[in-house]
């Protein structure tokens, strides 16, 4: 199975900050990498698919990049509603679909 | 708006069984693969199972293989997860999700909670 490792596991940031979350795959997954946002007590929401494609309705302050084994989710200017946990997920070699351990973004 | 609504969760004793349902609406359910993903309390997301659009093929995580069965009724726009021989470690919120293509869950339900405890 492909292992997905996210860093950091948590971070504190202020409204307006630029935030970067990284995700590393245990082997080459080309660009088959998705990002999800999960607010407390809510279901996950797809933000970015195939590494860099913004899901419909997702604000443009979210962006994704990377290929191979190393990927990044960037929030250009953090908004109050962005405080949540973010997960990466590989869709290259399945099953199983595998998720990273999550990055919790907290208010500084 | 596309909608998925899970039901059937609850408290069950170890070794017991439970069947989860996921009612789909406002999209052509029979055209999509579907997933179940679970989340233990305070933990991350874990994929459980998926099924193809006509219900003829299904795959499972090793942790549930032989105990859980995914199925669907396209006439009723409903996805199911039959869970047998439940263990404490199966305690989680269970989400159903639509596959948007290439094993990318793009629409998620709100989840149903399963607690396995004596």
PDB file of C-alpha atoms in Angstrom, chain A residues 14-21 37 39 45 47-48 52 54-55 57-65 72-84 86 105:
ATOM      1  CA  UNK A  14      -3.338  34.208  11.806  1.00  0.00           C
ATOM      2  CA  UNK A  15      -6.016  35.488   9.468  1.00  0.00           C
ATOM      3  CA  UNK A  16      -4.304  36.764   6.351  1.00  0.00           C
ATOM      4  CA  UNK A  17      -1.267  34.494   6.653  1.00  0.00           C
ATOM      5  CA  UNK A  18      -0.001  32.321   3.823  1.00  0.00           C
ATOM      6  CA  UNK A  19      -0.121  28.649   4.842  1.00  0.00           C
ATOM      7  CA  UNK A  20       1.661  25.718   3.211  1.00  0.00           C
ATOM      8  CA  UNK A  21       1.001  22.042   3.947  1.00  0.00           C
ATOM      9  CA  UNK A  37     -10.824  20.078   4.100  1.00  0.00           C
ATOM     10  CA  UNK A  39     -14.176  21.369   9.585  1.00  0.00           C
ATOM     11  CA  UNK A  45     -14.902  18.433   1.370  1.00  0.00           C
ATOM     12  CA  UNK A  47     -10.701  21.065  -2.465  1.00  0.00           C
ATOM     13  CA  UNK A  48      -8.118  20.035  -5.063  1.00  0.00           C
ATOM     14  CA  UNK A  52      -3.530  21.162  -8.882  1.00  0.00           C
ATOM     15  CA  UNK A  54      -9.490  23.434  -8.044  1.00  0.00           C
ATOM     16  CA  UNK A  55     -12.835  21.764  -7.348  1.00  0.00           C
ATOM     17  CA  UNK A  57     -16.901  26.345  -5.885  1.00  0.00           C
ATOM     18  CA  UNK A  58     -13.629  26.302  -3.940  1.00  0.00           C
ATOM     19  CA  UNK A  59     -12.101  29.764  -3.405  1.00  0.00           C
ATOM     20  CA  UNK A  60      -9.067  30.634  -5.509  1.00  0.00           C
ATOM     21  CA  UNK A  61      -6.933  31.277  -2.419  1.00  0.00           C
ATOM     22  CA  UNK A  62      -6.494  27.480  -2.320  1.00  0.00           C
ATOM     23  CA  UNK A  63      -3.942  25.992  -4.681  1.00  0.00           C
ATOM     24  CA  UNK A  64      -2.105  22.734  -5.071  1.00  0.00           C
ATOM     25  CA  UNK A  65       1.173  21.777  -6.679  1.00  0.00           C
ATOM     26  CA  UNK A  72       1.875  21.053  -1.504  1.00  0.00           C
ATOM     27  CA  UNK A  73      -1.406  22.680  -0.549  1.00  0.00           C
ATOM     28  CA  UNK A  74      -1.201  26.456  -0.216  1.00  0.00           C
ATOM     29  CA  UNK A  75      -3.720  28.867   1.255  1.00  0.00           C
ATOM     30  CA  UNK A  76      -2.642  32.300   0.042  1.00  0.00           C
ATOM     31  CA  UNK A  77      -4.469  34.373   2.652  1.00  0.00           C
ATOM     32  CA  UNK A  78      -6.000  32.442   5.537  1.00  0.00           C
ATOM     33  CA  UNK A  79      -9.639  33.244   6.278  1.00  0.00           C
ATOM     34  CA  UNK A  80     -11.585  32.466   9.493  1.00  0.00           C
ATOM     35  CA  UNK A  81     -13.528  29.683   7.762  1.00  0.00           C
ATOM     36  CA  UNK A  82     -10.270  27.963   6.751  1.00  0.00           C
ATOM     37  CA  UNK A  83      -9.459  26.817  10.266  1.00  0.00           C
ATOM     38  CA  UNK A  84      -9.913  23.087   9.817  1.00  0.00           C
ATOM     39  CA  UNK A  86      -6.647  19.116   5.811  1.00  0.00           C
ATOM     40  CA  UNK A 105      -4.778  24.504  11.086  1.00  0.00           C
TER      41      UNK A 105
END
